[in-house]
Amino acid sequence: MSRADRARVGAYGAAACAAAYGSMKLAQALGANALADKDPLPPELRELLLARDPLFVASHWLLAGAAVVGVIVALATVRPWGAAVPRRLLLTIAWTLGVFMIARSIGMVGFGFVGDALLLSGVRPPPAEHAALARDLARWDLLLWSPFFLLWGACWTMAGWRLGRRAPS
C-alpha cells in the first residue's frame, strides 16, 4: 500500500464509522432496539429512550441524517468532487469532530475510558439505586462505545491531517 493510500484510510474510516453509527440510529428511529439499551444515559433518560419518547425518536432521525452528512464530508476530504467544498470548512469539521470524539472516548465529556475505569474499579461509586445498571453500562461503554469513538475520532483527525498536508487545489 502506497503512502498516499495509507493517508486516505482516515477519511474512508471516518465515512465507514459514520455509516455504521447512522445505520444504528436509523434502525432505532424505525423502532429497533439496536443497542439502545446499552446507551450510557442516566436512568431517567434511558427510560424515555427505551419507551420511544417522541423526542428521542426525532433525535435518532436527526443523528441518522447527520451521519449521512458525515459520510459525505469524510469522502469530500479525499474524492475529487470534494475540491468544490471550501478546504478550511472541511479542515474545521474534520478536526473538530476528531478532537470531540477522542475527548469523549477518553472521558472528558462525561463518558469514556477514565470514567468507566473509575466506576468499575470502585474509585468512583455508582449511584446506589442504580449500581448494577451503572456497572453494566460502564462495561458496555468501556468495551464498545469508547473504543468506537476513539477509532472514529482518530479517523477524523487522520483525514484532517491529510487534508491539511495536501497541496490546495
PDB file of N, CA, C and O in Angstrom, residues 65-109:
ATOM      1  N   GLY A  65     -29.498  11.479   9.903  1.00  0.00           N
ATOM      2  CA  GLY A  65     -29.228  12.475   8.854  1.00  0.00           C
ATOM      3  C   GLY A  65     -27.847  13.080   8.991  1.00  0.00           C
ATOM      4  O   GLY A  65     -27.137  13.276   7.996  1.00  0.00           O
ATOM      5  N   ALA A  66     -27.441  13.380  10.223  1.00  0.00           N
ATOM      6  CA  ALA A  66     -26.100  13.927  10.454  1.00  0.00           C
ATOM      7  C   ALA A  66     -25.029  12.925  10.036  1.00  0.00           C
ATOM      8  O   ALA A  66     -23.970  13.312   9.527  1.00  0.00           O
ATOM      9  N   ALA A  67     -25.302  11.646  10.237  1.00  0.00           N
ATOM     10  CA  ALA A  67     -24.334  10.615   9.827  1.00  0.00           C
ATOM     11  C   ALA A  67     -24.176  10.587   8.311  1.00  0.00           C
ATOM     12  O   ALA A  67     -23.064  10.404   7.800  1.00  0.00           O
ATOM     13  N   VAL A  68     -25.273  10.783   7.582  1.00  0.00           N
ATOM     14  CA  VAL A  68     -25.186  10.850   6.114  1.00  0.00           C
ATOM     15  C   VAL A  68     -24.299  12.028   5.715  1.00  0.00           C
ATOM     16  O   VAL A  68     -23.431  11.896   4.848  1.00  0.00           O
ATOM     17  N   VAL A  69     -24.512  13.169   6.368  1.00  0.00           N
ATOM     18  CA  VAL A  69     -23.675  14.337   6.099  1.00  0.00           C
ATOM     19  C   VAL A  69     -22.219  14.015   6.447  1.00  0.00           C
ATOM     20  O   VAL A  69     -21.298  14.381   5.705  1.00  0.00           O
ATOM     21  N   GLY A  70     -22.004  13.291   7.549  1.00  0.00           N
ATOM     22  CA  GLY A  70     -20.655  12.897   7.937  1.00  0.00           C
ATOM     23  C   GLY A  70     -19.967  12.037   6.895  1.00  0.00           C
ATOM     24  O   GLY A  70     -18.781  12.222   6.612  1.00  0.00           O
ATOM     25  N   VAL A  71     -20.702  11.111   6.316  1.00  0.00           N
ATOM     26  CA  VAL A  71     -20.136  10.271   5.247  1.00  0.00           C
ATOM     27  C   VAL A  71     -19.705  11.153   4.077  1.00  0.00           C
ATOM     28  O   VAL A  71     -18.594  11.020   3.550  1.00  0.00           O
ATOM     29  N   ILE A  72     -20.574  12.082   3.690  1.00  0.00           N
ATOM     30  CA  ILE A  72     -20.273  12.962   2.552  1.00  0.00           C
ATOM     31  C   ILE A  72     -19.059  13.842   2.853  1.00  0.00           C
ATOM     32  O   ILE A  72     -18.160  13.977   2.021  1.00  0.00           O
ATOM     33  N   VAL A  73     -19.011  14.410   4.057  1.00  0.00           N
ATOM     34  CA  VAL A  73     -17.884  15.280   4.425  1.00  0.00           C
ATOM     35  C   VAL A  73     -16.583  14.473   4.464  1.00  0.00           C
ATOM     36  O   VAL A  73     -15.550  14.925   3.954  1.00  0.00           O
ATOM     37  N   ALA A  74     -16.622  13.288   5.046  1.00  0.00           N
ATOM     38  CA  ALA A  74     -15.411  12.464   5.115  1.00  0.00           C
ATOM     39  C   ALA A  74     -14.907  12.138   3.709  1.00  0.00           C
ATOM     40  O   ALA A  74     -13.709  12.254   3.438  1.00  0.00           O
ATOM     41  N   LEU A  75     -15.815  11.754   2.842  1.00  0.00           N
ATOM     42  CA  LEU A  75     -15.408  11.428   1.474  1.00  0.00           C
ATOM     43  C   LEU A  75     -14.944  12.665   0.709  1.00  0.00           C
ATOM     44  O   LEU A  75     -14.067  12.574  -0.159  1.00  0.00           O
ATOM     45  N   ALA A  76     -15.504  13.828   1.039  1.00  0.00           N
ATOM     46  CA  ALA A  76     -15.092  15.063   0.369  1.00  0.00           C
ATOM     47  C   ALA A  76     -13.637  15.400   0.637  1.00  0.00           C
ATOM     48  O   ALA A  76     -13.010  16.123  -0.145  1.00  0.00           O
ATOM     49  N   THR A  77     -13.065  14.865   1.717  1.00  0.00           N
ATOM     50  CA  THR A  77     -11.654  15.153   2.008  1.00  0.00           C
ATOM     51  C   THR A  77     -10.708  14.387   1.088  1.00  0.00           C
ATOM     52  O   THR A  77      -9.529  14.740   1.020  1.00  0.00           O
ATOM     53  N   VAL A  78     -11.208  13.358   0.394  1.00  0.00           N
ATOM     54  CA  VAL A  78     -10.318  12.556  -0.457  1.00  0.00           C
ATOM     55  C   VAL A  78     -10.800  12.384  -1.895  1.00  0.00           C
ATOM     56  O   VAL A  78     -10.026  11.948  -2.741  1.00  0.00           O
ATOM     57  N   ARG A  79     -12.032  12.691  -2.175  1.00  0.00           N
ATOM     58  CA  ARG A  79     -12.554  12.489  -3.521  1.00  0.00           C
ATOM     59  C   ARG A  79     -12.409  13.769  -4.342  1.00  0.00           C
ATOM     60  O   ARG A  79     -12.474  14.875  -3.789  1.00  0.00           O
ATOM     61  N   PRO A  80     -12.247  13.658  -5.646  1.00  0.00           N
ATOM     62  CA  PRO A  80     -12.062  14.856  -6.481  1.00  0.00           C
ATOM     63  C   PRO A  80     -13.214  15.861  -6.366  1.00  0.00           C
ATOM     64  O   PRO A  80     -12.980  17.070  -6.369  1.00  0.00           O
ATOM     65  N   TRP A  81     -14.437  15.384  -6.244  1.00  0.00           N
ATOM     66  CA  TRP A  81     -15.570  16.306  -6.145  1.00  0.00           C
ATOM     67  C   TRP A  81     -15.540  17.121  -4.859  1.00  0.00           C
ATOM     68  O   TRP A  81     -16.189  18.154  -4.749  1.00  0.00           O
ATOM     69  N   GLY A  82     -14.749  16.689  -3.879  1.00  0.00           N
ATOM     70  CA  GLY A  82     -14.631  17.426  -2.630  1.00  0.00           C
ATOM     71  C   GLY A  82     -13.893  18.748  -2.781  1.00  0.00           C
ATOM     72  O   GLY A  82     -13.969  19.607  -1.899  1.00  0.00           O
ATOM     73  N   ALA A  83     -13.196  18.929  -3.916  1.00  0.00           N
ATOM     74  CA  ALA A  83     -12.477  20.188  -4.150  1.00  0.00           C
ATOM     75  C   ALA A  83     -13.446  21.362  -4.261  1.00  0.00           C
ATOM     76  O   ALA A  83     -13.048  22.511  -4.066  1.00  0.00           O
ATOM     77  N   ALA A  84     -14.717  21.090  -4.527  1.00  0.00           N
ATOM     78  CA  ALA A  84     -15.720  22.164  -4.618  1.00  0.00           C
ATOM     79  C   ALA A  84     -16.103  22.696  -3.240  1.00  0.00           C
ATOM     80  O   ALA A  84     -16.672  23.781  -3.133  1.00  0.00           O
ATOM     81  N   VAL A  85     -15.791  21.946  -2.197  1.00  0.00           N
ATOM     82  CA  VAL A  85     -16.108  22.367  -0.821  1.00  0.00           C
ATOM     83  C   VAL A  85     -14.925  23.165  -0.292  1.00  0.00           C
ATOM     84  O   VAL A  85     -13.771  22.764  -0.470  1.00  0.00           O
ATOM     85  N   PRO A  86     -15.185  24.303   0.367  1.00  0.00           N
ATOM     86  CA  PRO A  86     -14.055  25.082   0.906  1.00  0.00           C
ATOM     87  C   PRO A  86     -13.170  24.232   1.825  1.00  0.00           C
ATOM     88  O   PRO A  86     -13.645  23.590   2.755  1.00  0.00           O
ATOM     89  N   ARG A  87     -11.913  24.239   1.536  1.00  0.00           N
ATOM     90  CA  ARG A  87     -10.925  23.431   2.259  1.00  0.00           C
ATOM     91  C   ARG A  87     -10.921  23.734   3.753  1.00  0.00           C
ATOM     92  O   ARG A  87     -10.852  22.836   4.589  1.00  0.00           O
ATOM     93  N   ARG A  88     -10.988  25.011   4.101  1.00  0.00           N
ATOM     94  CA  ARG A  88     -10.973  25.402   5.514  1.00  0.00           C
ATOM     95  C   ARG A  88     -12.183  24.830   6.252  1.00  0.00           C
ATOM     96  O   ARG A  88     -12.079  24.409   7.401  1.00  0.00           O
ATOM     97  N   LEU A  89     -13.333  24.784   5.590  1.00  0.00           N
ATOM     98  CA  LEU A  89     -14.537  24.207   6.199  1.00  0.00           C
ATOM     99  C   LEU A  89     -14.327  22.718   6.471  1.00  0.00           C
ATOM    100  O   LEU A  89     -14.630  22.236   7.560  1.00  0.00           O
ATOM    101  N   LEU A  90     -13.784  22.002   5.492  1.00  0.00           N
ATOM    102  CA  LEU A  90     -13.521  20.567   5.681  1.00  0.00           C
ATOM    103  C   LEU A  90     -12.519  20.336   6.810  1.00  0.00           C
ATOM    104  O   LEU A  90     -12.699  19.437   7.634  1.00  0.00           O
ATOM    105  N   LEU A  91     -11.469  21.142   6.843  1.00  0.00           N
ATOM    106  CA  LEU A  91     -10.466  21.009   7.907  1.00  0.00           C
ATOM    107  C   LEU A  91     -11.082  21.261   9.282  1.00  0.00           C
ATOM    108  O   LEU A  91     -10.832  20.512  10.226  1.00  0.00           O
ATOM    109  N   THR A  92     -11.896  22.288   9.374  1.00  0.00           N
ATOM    110  CA  THR A  92     -12.537  22.622  10.652  1.00  0.00           C
ATOM    111  C   THR A  92     -13.448  21.498  11.117  1.00  0.00           C
ATOM    112  O   THR A  92     -13.417  21.101  12.281  1.00  0.00           O
ATOM    113  N   ILE A  93     -14.241  20.970  10.214  1.00  0.00           N
ATOM    114  CA  ILE A  93     -15.159  19.884  10.566  1.00  0.00           C
ATOM    115  C   ILE A  93     -14.383  18.644  10.981  1.00  0.00           C
ATOM    116  O   ILE A  93     -14.669  18.039  12.021  1.00  0.00           O
ATOM    117  N   ALA A  94     -13.398  18.255  10.183  1.00  0.00           N
ATOM    118  CA  ALA A  94     -12.640  17.028  10.476  1.00  0.00           C
ATOM    119  C   ALA A  94     -11.934  17.128  11.822  1.00  0.00           C
ATOM    120  O   ALA A  94     -12.019  16.206  12.652  1.00  0.00           O
ATOM    121  N   TRP A  95     -11.236  18.222  12.063  1.00  0.00           N
ATOM    122  CA  TRP A  95     -10.504  18.359  13.320  1.00  0.00           C
ATOM    123  C   TRP A  95     -11.437  18.505  14.513  1.00  0.00           C
ATOM    124  O   TRP A  95     -11.186  17.928  15.576  1.00  0.00           O
ATOM    125  N   THR A  96     -12.522  19.252  14.367  1.00  0.00           N
ATOM    126  CA  THR A  96     -13.465  19.425  15.474  1.00  0.00           C
ATOM    127  C   THR A  96     -14.090  18.089  15.859  1.00  0.00           C
ATOM    128  O   THR A  96     -14.145  17.736  17.042  1.00  0.00           O
ATOM    129  N   LEU A  97     -14.580  17.351  14.869  1.00  0.00           N
ATOM    130  CA  LEU A  97     -15.182  16.051  15.155  1.00  0.00           C
ATOM    131  C   LEU A  97     -14.154  15.084  15.735  1.00  0.00           C
ATOM    132  O   LEU A  97     -14.445  14.345  16.675  1.00  0.00           O
ATOM    133  N   GLY A  98     -12.954  15.090  15.175  1.00  0.00           N
ATOM    134  CA  GLY A  98     -11.915  14.197  15.676  1.00  0.00           C
ATOM    135  C   GLY A  98     -11.569  14.460  17.130  1.00  0.00           C
ATOM    136  O   GLY A  98     -11.542  13.540  17.951  1.00  0.00           O
ATOM    137  N   VAL A  99     -11.346  15.723  17.467  1.00  0.00           N
ATOM    138  CA  VAL A  99     -10.984  16.074  18.840  1.00  0.00           C
ATOM    139  C   VAL A  99     -12.149  15.773  19.785  1.00  0.00           C
ATOM    140  O   VAL A  99     -11.943  15.212  20.872  1.00  0.00           O
ATOM    141  N   PHE A 100     -13.374  16.130  19.401  1.00  0.00           N
ATOM    142  CA  PHE A 100     -14.527  15.869  20.255  1.00  0.00           C
ATOM    143  C   PHE A 100     -14.697  14.368  20.512  1.00  0.00           C
ATOM    144  O   PHE A 100     -14.920  13.948  21.647  1.00  0.00           O
ATOM    145  N   MET A 101     -14.576  13.548  19.470  1.00  0.00           N
ATOM    146  CA  MET A 101     -14.781  12.108  19.637  1.00  0.00           C
ATOM    147  C   MET A 101     -13.675  11.470  20.465  1.00  0.00           C
ATOM    148  O   MET A 101     -13.938  10.567  21.266  1.00  0.00           O
ATOM    149  N   ILE A 102     -12.453  11.929  20.292  1.00  0.00           N
ATOM    150  CA  ILE A 102     -11.352  11.406  21.107  1.00  0.00           C
ATOM    151  C   ILE A 102     -11.553  11.817  22.565  1.00  0.00           C
ATOM    152  O   ILE A 102     -11.380  11.001  23.478  1.00  0.00           O
ATOM    153  N   ALA A 103     -11.963  13.074  22.789  1.00  0.00           N
ATOM    154  CA  ALA A 103     -12.224  13.533  24.154  1.00  0.00           C
ATOM    155  C   ALA A 103     -13.349  12.717  24.784  1.00  0.00           C
ATOM    156  O   ALA A 103     -13.278  12.336  25.953  1.00  0.00           O
ATOM    157  N   ARG A 104     -14.377  12.410  24.012  1.00  0.00           N
ATOM    158  CA  ARG A 104     -15.491  11.603  24.520  1.00  0.00           C
ATOM    159  C   ARG A 104     -14.995  10.205  24.896  1.00  0.00           C
ATOM    160  O   ARG A 104     -15.351   9.653  25.917  1.00  0.00           O
ATOM    161  N   SER A 105     -14.146   9.630  24.059  1.00  0.00           N
ATOM    162  CA  SER A 105     -13.668   8.269  24.324  1.00  0.00           C
ATOM    163  C   SER A 105     -12.775   8.212  25.563  1.00  0.00           C
ATOM    164  O   SER A 105     -12.819   7.240  26.312  1.00  0.00           O
ATOM    165  N   ILE A 106     -12.011   9.243  25.795  1.00  0.00           N
ATOM    166  CA  ILE A 106     -11.129   9.278  26.963  1.00  0.00           C
ATOM    167  C   ILE A 106     -11.936   9.517  28.229  1.00  0.00           C
ATOM    168  O   ILE A 106     -11.652   8.962  29.276  1.00  0.00           O
ATOM    169  N   GLY A 107     -12.934  10.349  28.131  1.00  0.00           N
ATOM    170  CA  GLY A 107     -13.784  10.604  29.284  1.00  0.00           C
ATOM    171  C   GLY A 107     -13.892  12.061  29.660  1.00  0.00           C
ATOM    172  O   GLY A 107     -14.335  12.381  30.750  1.00  0.00           O
ATOM    173  N   MET A 108     -13.531  12.946  28.774  1.00  0.00           N
ATOM    174  CA  MET A 108     -13.544  14.372  29.098  1.00  0.00           C
ATOM    175  C   MET A 108     -14.930  15.004  28.981  1.00  0.00           C
ATOM    176  O   MET A 108     -15.107  16.146  29.378  1.00  0.00           O
ATOM    177  N   VAL A 109     -15.898  14.289  28.425  1.00  0.00           N
ATOM    178  CA  VAL A 109     -17.261  14.826  28.314  1.00  0.00           C
ATOM    179  C   VAL A 109     -18.255  13.954  29.075  1.00  0.00           C
ATOM    180  O   VAL A 109     -19.427  13.917  28.748  1.00  0.00           O
TER     181      VAL A 109
END
